[in-house]
CSV table of C-alpha atoms in Angstrom, one decimal:
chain,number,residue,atom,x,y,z
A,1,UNK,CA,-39.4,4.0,34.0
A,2,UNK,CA,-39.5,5.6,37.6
A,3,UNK,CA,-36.1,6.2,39.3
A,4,UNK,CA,-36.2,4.1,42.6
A,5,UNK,CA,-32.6,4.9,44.7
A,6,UNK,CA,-30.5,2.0,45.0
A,7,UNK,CA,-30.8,2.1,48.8
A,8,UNK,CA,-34.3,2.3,49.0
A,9,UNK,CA,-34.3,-0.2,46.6
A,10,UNK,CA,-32.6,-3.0,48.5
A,11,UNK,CA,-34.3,-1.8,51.7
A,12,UNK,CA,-37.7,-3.0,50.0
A,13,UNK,CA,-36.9,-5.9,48.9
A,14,UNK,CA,-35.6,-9.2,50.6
A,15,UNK,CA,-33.1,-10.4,48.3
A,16,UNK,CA,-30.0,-9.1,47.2
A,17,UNK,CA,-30.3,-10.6,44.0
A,18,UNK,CA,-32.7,-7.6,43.3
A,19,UNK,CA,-30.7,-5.0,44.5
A,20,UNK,CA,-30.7,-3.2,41.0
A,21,UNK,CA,-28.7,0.1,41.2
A,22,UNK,CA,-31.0,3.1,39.7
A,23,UNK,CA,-28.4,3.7,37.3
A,24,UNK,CA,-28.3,0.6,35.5
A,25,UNK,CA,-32.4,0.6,35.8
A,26,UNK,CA,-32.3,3.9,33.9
A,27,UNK,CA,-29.4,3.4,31.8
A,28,UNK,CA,-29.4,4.9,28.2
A,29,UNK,CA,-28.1,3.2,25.1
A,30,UNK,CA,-26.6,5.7,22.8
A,31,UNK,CA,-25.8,4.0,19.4
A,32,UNK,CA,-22.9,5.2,17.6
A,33,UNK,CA,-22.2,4.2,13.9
A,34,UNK,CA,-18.6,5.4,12.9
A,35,UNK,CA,-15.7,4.0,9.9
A,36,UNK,CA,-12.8,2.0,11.1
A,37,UNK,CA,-9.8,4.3,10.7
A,38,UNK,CA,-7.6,5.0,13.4
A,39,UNK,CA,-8.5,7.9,15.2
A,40,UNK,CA,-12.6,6.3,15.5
A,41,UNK,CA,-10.4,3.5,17.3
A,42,UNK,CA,-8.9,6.3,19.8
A,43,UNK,CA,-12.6,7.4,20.4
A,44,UNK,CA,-14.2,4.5,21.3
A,45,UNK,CA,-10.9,4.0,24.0
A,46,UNK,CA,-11.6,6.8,24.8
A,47,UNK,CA,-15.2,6.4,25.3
A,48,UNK,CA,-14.8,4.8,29.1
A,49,UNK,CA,-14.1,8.5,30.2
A,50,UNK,CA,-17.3,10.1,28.7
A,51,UNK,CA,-18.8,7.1,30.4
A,52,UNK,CA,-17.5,7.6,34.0
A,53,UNK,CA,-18.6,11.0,33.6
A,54,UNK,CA,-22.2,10.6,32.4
A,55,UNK,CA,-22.7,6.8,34.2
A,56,UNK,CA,-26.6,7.1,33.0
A,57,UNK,CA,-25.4,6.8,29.2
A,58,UNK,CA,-23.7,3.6,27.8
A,59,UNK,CA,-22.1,3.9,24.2
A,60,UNK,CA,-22.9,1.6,21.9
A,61,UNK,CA,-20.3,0.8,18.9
A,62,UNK,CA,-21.2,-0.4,15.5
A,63,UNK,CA,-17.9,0.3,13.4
A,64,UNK,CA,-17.8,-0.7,9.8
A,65,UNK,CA,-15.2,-0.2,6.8
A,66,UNK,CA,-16.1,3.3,5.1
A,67,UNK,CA,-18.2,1.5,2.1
A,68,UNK,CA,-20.5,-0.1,4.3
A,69,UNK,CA,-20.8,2.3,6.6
A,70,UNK,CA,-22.2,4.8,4.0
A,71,UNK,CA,-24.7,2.2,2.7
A,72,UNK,CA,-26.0,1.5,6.0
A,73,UNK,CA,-26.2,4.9,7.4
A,74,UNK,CA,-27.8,6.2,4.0
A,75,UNK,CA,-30.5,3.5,4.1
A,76,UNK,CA,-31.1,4.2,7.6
A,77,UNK,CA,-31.9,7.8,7.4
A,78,UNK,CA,-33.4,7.6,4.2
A,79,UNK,CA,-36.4,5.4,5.8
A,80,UNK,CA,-36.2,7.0,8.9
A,81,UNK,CA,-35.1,3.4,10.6
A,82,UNK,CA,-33.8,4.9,14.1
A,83,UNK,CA,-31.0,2.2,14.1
A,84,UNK,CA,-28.4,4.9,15.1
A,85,UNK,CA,-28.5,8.0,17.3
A,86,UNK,CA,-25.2,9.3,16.1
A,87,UNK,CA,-23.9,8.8,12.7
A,88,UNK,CA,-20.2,9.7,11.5
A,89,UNK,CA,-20.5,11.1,8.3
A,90,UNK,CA,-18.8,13.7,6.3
A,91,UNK,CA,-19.0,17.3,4.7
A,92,UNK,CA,-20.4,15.7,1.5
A,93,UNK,CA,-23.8,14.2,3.4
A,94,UNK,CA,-23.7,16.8,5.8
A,95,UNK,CA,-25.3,19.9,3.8
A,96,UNK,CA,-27.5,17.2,1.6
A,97,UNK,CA,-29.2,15.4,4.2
A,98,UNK,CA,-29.7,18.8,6.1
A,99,UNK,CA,-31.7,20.2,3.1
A,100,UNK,CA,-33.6,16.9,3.3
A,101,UNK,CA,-34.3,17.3,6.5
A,102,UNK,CA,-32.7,14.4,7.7
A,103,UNK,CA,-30.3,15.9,10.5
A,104,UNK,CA,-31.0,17.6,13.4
A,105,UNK,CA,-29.4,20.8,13.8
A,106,UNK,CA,-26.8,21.1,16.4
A,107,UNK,CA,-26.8,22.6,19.5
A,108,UNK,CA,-23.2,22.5,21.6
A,109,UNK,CA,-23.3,24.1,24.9
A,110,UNK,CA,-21.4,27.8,26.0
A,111,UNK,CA,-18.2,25.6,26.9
A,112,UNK,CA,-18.1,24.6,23.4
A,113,UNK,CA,-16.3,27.8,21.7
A,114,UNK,CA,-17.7,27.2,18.3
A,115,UNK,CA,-16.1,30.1,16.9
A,116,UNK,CA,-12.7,28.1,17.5
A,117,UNK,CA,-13.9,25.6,14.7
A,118,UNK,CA,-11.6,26.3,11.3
A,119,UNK,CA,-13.9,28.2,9.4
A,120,UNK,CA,-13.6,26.0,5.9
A,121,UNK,CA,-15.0,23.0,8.0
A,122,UNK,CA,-17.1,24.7,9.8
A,123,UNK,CA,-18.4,26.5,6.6
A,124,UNK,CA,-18.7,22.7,5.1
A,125,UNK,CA,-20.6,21.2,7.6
A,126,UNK,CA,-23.3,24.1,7.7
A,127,UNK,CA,-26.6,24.8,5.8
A,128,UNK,CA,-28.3,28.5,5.9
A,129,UNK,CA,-25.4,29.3,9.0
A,130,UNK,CA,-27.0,26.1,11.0
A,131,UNK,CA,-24.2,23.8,12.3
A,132,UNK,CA,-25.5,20.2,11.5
A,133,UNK,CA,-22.1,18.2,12.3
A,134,UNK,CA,-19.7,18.3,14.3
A,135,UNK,CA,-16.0,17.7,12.9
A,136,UNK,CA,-14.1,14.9,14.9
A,137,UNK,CA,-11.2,15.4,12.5
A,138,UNK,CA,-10.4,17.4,9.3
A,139,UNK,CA,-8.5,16.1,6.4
A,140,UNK,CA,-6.8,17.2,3.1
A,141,UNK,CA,-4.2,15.5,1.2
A,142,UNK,CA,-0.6,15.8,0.7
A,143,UNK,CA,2.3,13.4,-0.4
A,144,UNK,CA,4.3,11.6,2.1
A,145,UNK,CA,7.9,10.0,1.6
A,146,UNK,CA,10.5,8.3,2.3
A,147,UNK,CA,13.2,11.2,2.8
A,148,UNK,CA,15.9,8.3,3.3
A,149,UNK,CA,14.9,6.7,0.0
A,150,UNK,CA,14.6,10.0,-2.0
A,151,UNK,CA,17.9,11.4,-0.9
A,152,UNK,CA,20.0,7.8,-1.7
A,153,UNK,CA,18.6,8.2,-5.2
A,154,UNK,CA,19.7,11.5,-5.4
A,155,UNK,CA,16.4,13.1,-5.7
A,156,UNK,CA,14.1,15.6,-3.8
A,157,UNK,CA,10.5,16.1,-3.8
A,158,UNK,CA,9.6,19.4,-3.0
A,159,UNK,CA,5.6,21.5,-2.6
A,160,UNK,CA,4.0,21.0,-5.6
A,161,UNK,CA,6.4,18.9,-7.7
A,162,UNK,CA,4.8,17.9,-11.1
A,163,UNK,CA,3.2,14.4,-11.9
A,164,UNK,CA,5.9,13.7,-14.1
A,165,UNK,CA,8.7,14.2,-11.6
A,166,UNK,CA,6.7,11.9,-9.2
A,167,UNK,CA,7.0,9.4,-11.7
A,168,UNK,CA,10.5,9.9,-11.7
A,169,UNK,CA,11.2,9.6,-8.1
A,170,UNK,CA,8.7,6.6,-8.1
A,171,UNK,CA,10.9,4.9,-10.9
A,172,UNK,CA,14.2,5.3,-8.9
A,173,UNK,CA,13.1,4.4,-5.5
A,174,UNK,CA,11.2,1.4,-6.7
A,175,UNK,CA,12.6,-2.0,-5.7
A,176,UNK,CA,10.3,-4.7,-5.0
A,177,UNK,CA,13.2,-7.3,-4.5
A,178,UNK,CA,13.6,-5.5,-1.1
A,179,UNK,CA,10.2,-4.9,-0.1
A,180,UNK,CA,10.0,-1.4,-1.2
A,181,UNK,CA,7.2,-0.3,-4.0
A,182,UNK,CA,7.9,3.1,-5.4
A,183,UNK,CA,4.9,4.7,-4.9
A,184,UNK,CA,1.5,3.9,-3.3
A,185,UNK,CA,-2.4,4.8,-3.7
A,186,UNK,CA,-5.7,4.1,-3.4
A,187,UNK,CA,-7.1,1.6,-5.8
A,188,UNK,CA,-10.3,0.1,-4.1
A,189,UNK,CA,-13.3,1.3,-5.8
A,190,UNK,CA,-15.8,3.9,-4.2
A,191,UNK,CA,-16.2,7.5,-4.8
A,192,UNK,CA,-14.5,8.2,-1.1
A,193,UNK,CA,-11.5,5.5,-2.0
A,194,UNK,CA,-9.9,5.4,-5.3
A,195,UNK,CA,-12.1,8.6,-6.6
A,196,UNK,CA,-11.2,10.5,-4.0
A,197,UNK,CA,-7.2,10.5,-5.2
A,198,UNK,CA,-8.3,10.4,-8.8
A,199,UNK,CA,-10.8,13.2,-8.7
A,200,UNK,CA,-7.8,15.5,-7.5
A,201,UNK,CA,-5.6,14.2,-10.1
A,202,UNK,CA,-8.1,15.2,-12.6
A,203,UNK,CA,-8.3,18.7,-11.0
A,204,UNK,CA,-4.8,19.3,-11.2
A,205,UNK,CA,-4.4,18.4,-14.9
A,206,UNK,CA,-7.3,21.1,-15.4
A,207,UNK,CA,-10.5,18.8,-15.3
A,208,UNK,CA,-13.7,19.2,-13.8
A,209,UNK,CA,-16.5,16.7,-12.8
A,210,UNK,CA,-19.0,18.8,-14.5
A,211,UNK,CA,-19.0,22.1,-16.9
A,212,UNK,CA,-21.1,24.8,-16.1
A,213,UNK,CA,-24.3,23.3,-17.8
A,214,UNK,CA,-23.9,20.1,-15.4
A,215,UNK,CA,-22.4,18.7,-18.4
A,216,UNK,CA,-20.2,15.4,-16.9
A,217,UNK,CA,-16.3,15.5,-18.2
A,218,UNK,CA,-15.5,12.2,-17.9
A,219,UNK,CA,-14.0,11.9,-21.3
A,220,UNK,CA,-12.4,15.4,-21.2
A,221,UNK,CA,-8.6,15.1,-22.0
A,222,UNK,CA,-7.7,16.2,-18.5
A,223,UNK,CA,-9.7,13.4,-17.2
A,224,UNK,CA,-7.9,10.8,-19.4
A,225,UNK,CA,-4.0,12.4,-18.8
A,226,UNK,CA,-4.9,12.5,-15.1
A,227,UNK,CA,-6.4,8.2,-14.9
A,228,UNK,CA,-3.4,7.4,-17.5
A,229,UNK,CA,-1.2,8.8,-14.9
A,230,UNK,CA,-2.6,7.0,-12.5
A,231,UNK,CA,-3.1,3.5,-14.1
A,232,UNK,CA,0.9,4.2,-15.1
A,233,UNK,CA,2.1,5.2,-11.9
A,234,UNK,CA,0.4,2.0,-10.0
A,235,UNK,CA,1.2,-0.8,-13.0
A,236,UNK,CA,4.6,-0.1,-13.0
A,237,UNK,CA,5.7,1.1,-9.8
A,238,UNK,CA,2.8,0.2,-6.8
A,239,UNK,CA,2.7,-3.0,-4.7
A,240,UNK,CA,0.5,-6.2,-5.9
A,241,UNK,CA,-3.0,-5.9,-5.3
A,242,UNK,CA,-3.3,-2.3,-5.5
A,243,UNK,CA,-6.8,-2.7,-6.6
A,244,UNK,CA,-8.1,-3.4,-3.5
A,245,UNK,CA,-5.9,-1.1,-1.4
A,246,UNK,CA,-7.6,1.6,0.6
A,247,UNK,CA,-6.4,4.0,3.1
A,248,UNK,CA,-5.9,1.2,6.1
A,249,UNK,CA,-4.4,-1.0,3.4
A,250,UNK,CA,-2.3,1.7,2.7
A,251,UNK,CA,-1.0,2.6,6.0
A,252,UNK,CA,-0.5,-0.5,7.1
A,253,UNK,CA,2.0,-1.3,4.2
A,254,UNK,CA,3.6,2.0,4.8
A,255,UNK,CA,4.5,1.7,8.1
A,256,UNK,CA,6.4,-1.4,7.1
A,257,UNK,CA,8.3,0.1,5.2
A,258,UNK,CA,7.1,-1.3,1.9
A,259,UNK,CA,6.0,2.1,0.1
A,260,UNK,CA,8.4,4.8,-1.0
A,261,UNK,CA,5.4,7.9,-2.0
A,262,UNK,CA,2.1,7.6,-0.8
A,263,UNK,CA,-0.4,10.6,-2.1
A,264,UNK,CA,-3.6,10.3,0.9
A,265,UNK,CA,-5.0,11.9,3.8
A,266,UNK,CA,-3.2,14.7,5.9
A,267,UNK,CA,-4.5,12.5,8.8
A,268,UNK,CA,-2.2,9.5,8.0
A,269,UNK,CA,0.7,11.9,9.0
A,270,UNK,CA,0.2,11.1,12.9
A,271,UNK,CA,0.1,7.4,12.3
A,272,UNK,CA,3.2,7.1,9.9
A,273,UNK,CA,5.4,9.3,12.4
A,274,UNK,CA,4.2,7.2,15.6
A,275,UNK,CA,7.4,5.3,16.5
A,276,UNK,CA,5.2,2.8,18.0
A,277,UNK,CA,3.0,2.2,14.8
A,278,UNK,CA,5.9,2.8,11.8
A,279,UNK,CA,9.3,1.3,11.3
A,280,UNK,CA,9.6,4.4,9.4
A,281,UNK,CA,8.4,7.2,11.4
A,282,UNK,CA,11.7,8.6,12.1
A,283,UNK,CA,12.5,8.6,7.8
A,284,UNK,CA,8.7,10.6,6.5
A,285,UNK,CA,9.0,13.6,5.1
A,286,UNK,CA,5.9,15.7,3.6
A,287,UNK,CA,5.3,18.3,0.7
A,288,UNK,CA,2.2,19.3,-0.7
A,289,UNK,CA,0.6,17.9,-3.2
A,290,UNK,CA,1.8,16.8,-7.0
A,291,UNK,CA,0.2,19.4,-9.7
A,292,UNK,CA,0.1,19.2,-13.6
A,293,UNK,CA,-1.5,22.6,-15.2
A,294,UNK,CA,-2.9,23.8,-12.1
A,295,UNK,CA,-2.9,23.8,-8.2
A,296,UNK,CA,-6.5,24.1,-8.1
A,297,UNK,CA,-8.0,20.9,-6.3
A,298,UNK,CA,-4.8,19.3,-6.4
A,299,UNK,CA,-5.4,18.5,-2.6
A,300,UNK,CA,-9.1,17.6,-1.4
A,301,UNK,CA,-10.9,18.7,2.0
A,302,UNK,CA,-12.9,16.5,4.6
A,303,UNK,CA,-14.0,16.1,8.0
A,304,UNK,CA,-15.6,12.9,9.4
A,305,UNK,CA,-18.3,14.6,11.7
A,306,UNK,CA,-20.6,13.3,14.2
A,307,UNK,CA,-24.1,14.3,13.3
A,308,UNK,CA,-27.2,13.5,15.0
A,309,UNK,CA,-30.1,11.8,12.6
A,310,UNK,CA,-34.0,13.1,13.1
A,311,UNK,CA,-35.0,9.2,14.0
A,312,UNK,CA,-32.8,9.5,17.1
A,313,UNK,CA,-34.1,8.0,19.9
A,314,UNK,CA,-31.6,9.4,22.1
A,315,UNK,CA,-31.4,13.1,21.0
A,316,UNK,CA,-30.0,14.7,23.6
A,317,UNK,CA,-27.7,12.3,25.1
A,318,UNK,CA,-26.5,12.4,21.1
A,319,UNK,CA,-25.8,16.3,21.6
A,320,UNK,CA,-23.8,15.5,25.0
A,321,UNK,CA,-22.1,13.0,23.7
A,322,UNK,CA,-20.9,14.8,20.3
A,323,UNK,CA,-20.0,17.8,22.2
A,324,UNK,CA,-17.8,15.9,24.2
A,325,UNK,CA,-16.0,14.2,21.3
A,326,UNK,CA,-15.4,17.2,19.2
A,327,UNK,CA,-14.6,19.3,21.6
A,328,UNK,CA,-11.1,21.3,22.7
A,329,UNK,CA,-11.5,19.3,26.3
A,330,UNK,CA,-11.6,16.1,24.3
A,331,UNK,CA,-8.3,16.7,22.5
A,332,UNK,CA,-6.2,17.6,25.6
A,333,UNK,CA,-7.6,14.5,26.7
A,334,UNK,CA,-6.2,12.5,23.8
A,335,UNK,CA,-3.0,14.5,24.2
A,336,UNK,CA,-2.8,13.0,27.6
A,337,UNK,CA,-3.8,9.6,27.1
A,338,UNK,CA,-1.9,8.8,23.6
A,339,UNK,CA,0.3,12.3,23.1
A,340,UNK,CA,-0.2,15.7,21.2
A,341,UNK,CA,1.3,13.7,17.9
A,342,UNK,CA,-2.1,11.4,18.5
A,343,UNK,CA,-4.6,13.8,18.5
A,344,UNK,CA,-7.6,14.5,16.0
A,345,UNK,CA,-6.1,17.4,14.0
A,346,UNK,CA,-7.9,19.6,11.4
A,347,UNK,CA,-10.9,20.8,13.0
A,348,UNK,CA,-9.8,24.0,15.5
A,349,UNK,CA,-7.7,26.5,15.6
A,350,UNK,CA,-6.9,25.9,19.4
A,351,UNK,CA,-4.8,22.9,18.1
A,352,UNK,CA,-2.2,24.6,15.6
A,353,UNK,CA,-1.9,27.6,18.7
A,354,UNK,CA,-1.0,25.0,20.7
A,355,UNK,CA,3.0,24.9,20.8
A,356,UNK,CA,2.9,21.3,22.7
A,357,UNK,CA,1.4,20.2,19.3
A,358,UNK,CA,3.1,22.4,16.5
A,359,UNK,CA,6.9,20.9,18.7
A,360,UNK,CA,5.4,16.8,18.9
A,361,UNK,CA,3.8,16.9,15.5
A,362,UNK,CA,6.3,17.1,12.5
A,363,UNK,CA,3.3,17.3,10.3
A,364,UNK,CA,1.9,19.9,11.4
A,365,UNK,CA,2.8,22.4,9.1
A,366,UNK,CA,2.3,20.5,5.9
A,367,UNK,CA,-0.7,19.4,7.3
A,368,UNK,CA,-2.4,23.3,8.1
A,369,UNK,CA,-1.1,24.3,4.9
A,370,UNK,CA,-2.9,21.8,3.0
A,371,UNK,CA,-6.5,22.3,5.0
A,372,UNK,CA,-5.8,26.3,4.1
A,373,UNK,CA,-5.2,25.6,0.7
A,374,UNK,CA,-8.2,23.4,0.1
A,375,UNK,CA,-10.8,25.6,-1.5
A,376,UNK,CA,-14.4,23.7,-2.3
A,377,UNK,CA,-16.2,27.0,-3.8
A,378,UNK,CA,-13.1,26.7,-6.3
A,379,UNK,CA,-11.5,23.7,-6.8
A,380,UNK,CA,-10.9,23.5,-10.5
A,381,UNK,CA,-9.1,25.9,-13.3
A,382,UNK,CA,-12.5,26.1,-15.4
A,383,UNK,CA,-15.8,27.9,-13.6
A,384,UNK,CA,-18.1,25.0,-12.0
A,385,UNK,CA,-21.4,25.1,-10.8
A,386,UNK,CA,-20.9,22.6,-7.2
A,387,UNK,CA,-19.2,23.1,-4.3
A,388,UNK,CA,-16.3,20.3,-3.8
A,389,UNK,CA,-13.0,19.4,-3.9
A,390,UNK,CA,-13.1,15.3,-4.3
A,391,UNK,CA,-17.0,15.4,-4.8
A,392,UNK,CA,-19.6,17.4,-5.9
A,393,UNK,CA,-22.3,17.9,-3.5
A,394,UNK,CA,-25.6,16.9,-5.3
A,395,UNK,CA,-27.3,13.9,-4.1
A,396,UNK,CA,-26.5,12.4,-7.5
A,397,UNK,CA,-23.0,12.2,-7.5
A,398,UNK,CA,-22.9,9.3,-4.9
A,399,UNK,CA,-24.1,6.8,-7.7
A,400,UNK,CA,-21.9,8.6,-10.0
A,401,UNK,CA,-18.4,8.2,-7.9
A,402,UNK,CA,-19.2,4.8,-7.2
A,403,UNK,CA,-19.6,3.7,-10.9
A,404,UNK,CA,-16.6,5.8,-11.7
A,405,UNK,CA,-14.6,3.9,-9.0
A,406,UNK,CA,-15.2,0.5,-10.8
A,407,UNK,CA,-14.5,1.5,-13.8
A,408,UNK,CA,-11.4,3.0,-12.7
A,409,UNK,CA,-10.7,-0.3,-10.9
A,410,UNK,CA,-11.3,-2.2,-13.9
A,411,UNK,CA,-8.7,0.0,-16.0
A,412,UNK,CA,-6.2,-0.2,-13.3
A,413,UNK,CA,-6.2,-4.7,-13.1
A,414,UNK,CA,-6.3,-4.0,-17.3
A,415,UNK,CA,-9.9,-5.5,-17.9
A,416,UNK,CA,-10.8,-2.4,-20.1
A,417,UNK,CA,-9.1,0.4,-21.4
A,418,UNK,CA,-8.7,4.2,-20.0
A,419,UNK,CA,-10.7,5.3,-23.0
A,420,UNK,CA,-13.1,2.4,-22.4
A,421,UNK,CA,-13.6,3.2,-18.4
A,422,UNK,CA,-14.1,6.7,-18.9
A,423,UNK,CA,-16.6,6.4,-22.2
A,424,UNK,CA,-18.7,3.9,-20.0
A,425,UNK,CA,-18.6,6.3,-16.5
A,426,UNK,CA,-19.0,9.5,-19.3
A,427,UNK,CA,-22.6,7.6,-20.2
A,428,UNK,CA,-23.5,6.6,-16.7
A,429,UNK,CA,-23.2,10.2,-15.2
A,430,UNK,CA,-25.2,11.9,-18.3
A,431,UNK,CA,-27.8,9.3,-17.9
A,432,UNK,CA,-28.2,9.8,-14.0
A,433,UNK,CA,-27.8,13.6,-14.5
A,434,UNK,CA,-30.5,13.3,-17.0
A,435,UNK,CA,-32.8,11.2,-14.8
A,436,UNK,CA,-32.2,14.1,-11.9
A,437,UNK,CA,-33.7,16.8,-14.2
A,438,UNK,CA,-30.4,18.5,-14.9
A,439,UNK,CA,-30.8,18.8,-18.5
A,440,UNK,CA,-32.9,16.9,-20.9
């Protein structure tokens, strides 16, 4: 459509009912599909500033819970639908829809400083040294506790305490006559959700998703001490409905005050120490996270990204926009707006140099550690042939976590056994690793 100035515009015609400013006339609708956590919130607040800057772009939200976001992205740029021009996904899509083609590489401008991007994101969210998302925020794992409840019990939980003593700090903090749940964790099925936890578990017990020969090792004994564990840990000493618990289930029930340990993502730190979020902030403490042969994977790695799908119709507002976003401006923005506790962590190294953040965020340290320690090109005790901590990155493990997630889910409301949910996932992964032309 041609330009016309608003002026000239209202000088032609009679009416001021058509005096149209240009900028409304030429306005661009810039779809962004991004997961309901916390700091994707912040983002879209934030939004109104990227706005009043670049007036000729209006963002469009469409913000779903992280199992639906996945199916409708994945469907979208598998058929090349064009629904979204900027999708949020994560450093398992990243290098597998890049090889497909499906991504367009990115392109951030000379203010960007790409080079202060922590290299084991950056290295995650590249194919052939081509950046094909940009990290909003970058995640590991790490447990997180009440320090008041630990120390009344007489207890401490240190780095890298043992399953077992977990279970033993879980035991004597646990009292759901109060309100208080000895330990918390994902339950809800899906292979970023409940598998995500569980997968690490495994790791740490000396387990692997798949042997050297793509072999699945479902029903490996380090698989079945590390869900036995897990089933034990939540039965006995997690809140009601753990099943369908999540990370925002999670959080929401810890800043209550209602869970002692909770085993998640680094990024929860900045939301359980916010006095204005958690009852509790002023009573978390952090270590890294639990082990039992092995510290090898015992803490997973990810970054939500913005990426920028080859059926954009807006490509290049896209690349303004996610430069914006991801960008070292962006977080001093963030810091203004909300405070340096508030911002998007794990994604450059500007942040952790930054002694504003290292004094507001008690989390920080844990938090770095565990993103340093997190290694996908070795994450388990035996030699394996994919890349990933929580995941493997093969386009076939999607359908494998997912079954794996329900048949944990099953084990942990007691609808089949351990032995039973990992038999059944141990024959769902062979067949699909068959059916991908792994092995015959």
């Amino acid at each position: 459509m041609k330009r016309i100035a608003s002026s000239a515009l209202c000088t032609a015609l009679s009416t001021a009912l058509y005096c149209v400013s240009s900028a409304s006339l030429a306005a661009t609708n810039l779809v962004i599909a991004t997961v309901n956590n916390g700091h994707m919130i912040e983002m879209q607040k934030m939004g109104k500033f990227f706005e009043q800057a670049n007036p000729d772009i209006k963002l469009k939200w469409v913000t779903l819970e992280e199992g639906v976001l996945r199916q409708r992205m994945t469907t979208d740029i598998a058929t090349k639908g064009g629904q979204f021009d900027v999708m949020t996904i994560g450093m398992y899509e990243t290098p597998i829809w890049a090889k497909k083609d499906w991504l367009m590489p990115l392109k951030p401008d000379a203010t960007y400083d790409i080079d202060d991007l922590l290299p084991s994101i950056r290295d995650g969210l590249s194919l052939n040294g081509k950046l094909y998302a940009a990290p909003f925020y970058g995640e590991s794992s790490m447990i997180m506790y009440r320090s008041d409840l630990v120390k009344k019990a007489g207890m401490s939980i240190e780095d890298r305490p043992s399953w077992a003593h977990i279970r033993a700090v879980a035991a004597k903090i646990h009292d759901p006559a109060k309100g208080v749940y000895g330990i918390c964790l994902r339950g809800k099925p899906g292979w970023g959700d409940n598998m995500a936890l569980i997968t690490t578990m495994a790791n740490s017990f000396g387990g692997q998703l798949f042997d050297m020969k793509w072999q699945p090792q479902f029903t490996s004994k380090p698989w079945k001490d590390a869900v036995t564990t897990y089933v034990d840990l939540l039965k006995n000493f997690g809140p009601p409905g753990s099943s369908s618990n999540s990370f925002n289930e999670i959080l929401a029930l810890y800043n209550e005050g209602k869970c002692g340990i909770w085993i998640d993502a680094t990024i929860a730190a900045s939301f359980v120490t916010d006095p204005k979020q958690s009852k509790v902030a002023d009573k978390v403490a952090f270590a890294q996270s639990p082990i039992a042969t092995t510290e090898r994977g015992a803490n997973w790695l990810w970054a939500w990204s913005l990426a920028i799908p080859k059926s954009s119709k807006q490509p290049e507002a896209a690349q303004k926009f996610i430069n914006w976003a991801t960008s070292k401006e962006y977080i001093k923005l963030v810091a203004k707006e909300a405070g340096w506790a508030s911002v998007p962590t794990g994604t450059r190294k500007s942040t952790y140099a930054s002694p504003e953040f290292m004094k507001a965020a008690k989390f920080a340290a844990a938090e770095g550690t565990a993103i340093a320690t997190s290694r996908p090109n070795q994450s388990t005790l035996p030699p394996s042939p994919y890349v990933g901590v929580q995941y493997a990155a093969i386009p076939e493990f999607q359908t494998i976590g997912v079954g794996a997630g329900q048949q944990m889910s099953a084990a942990l409301l007691g609808k089949v056994t351990v032995d039973q949910a990992l038999a059944v996932t141990q024959q769902a992964a062979e067949r699909e690793m068959r059916k991908g032309g792994y092995y015959k």
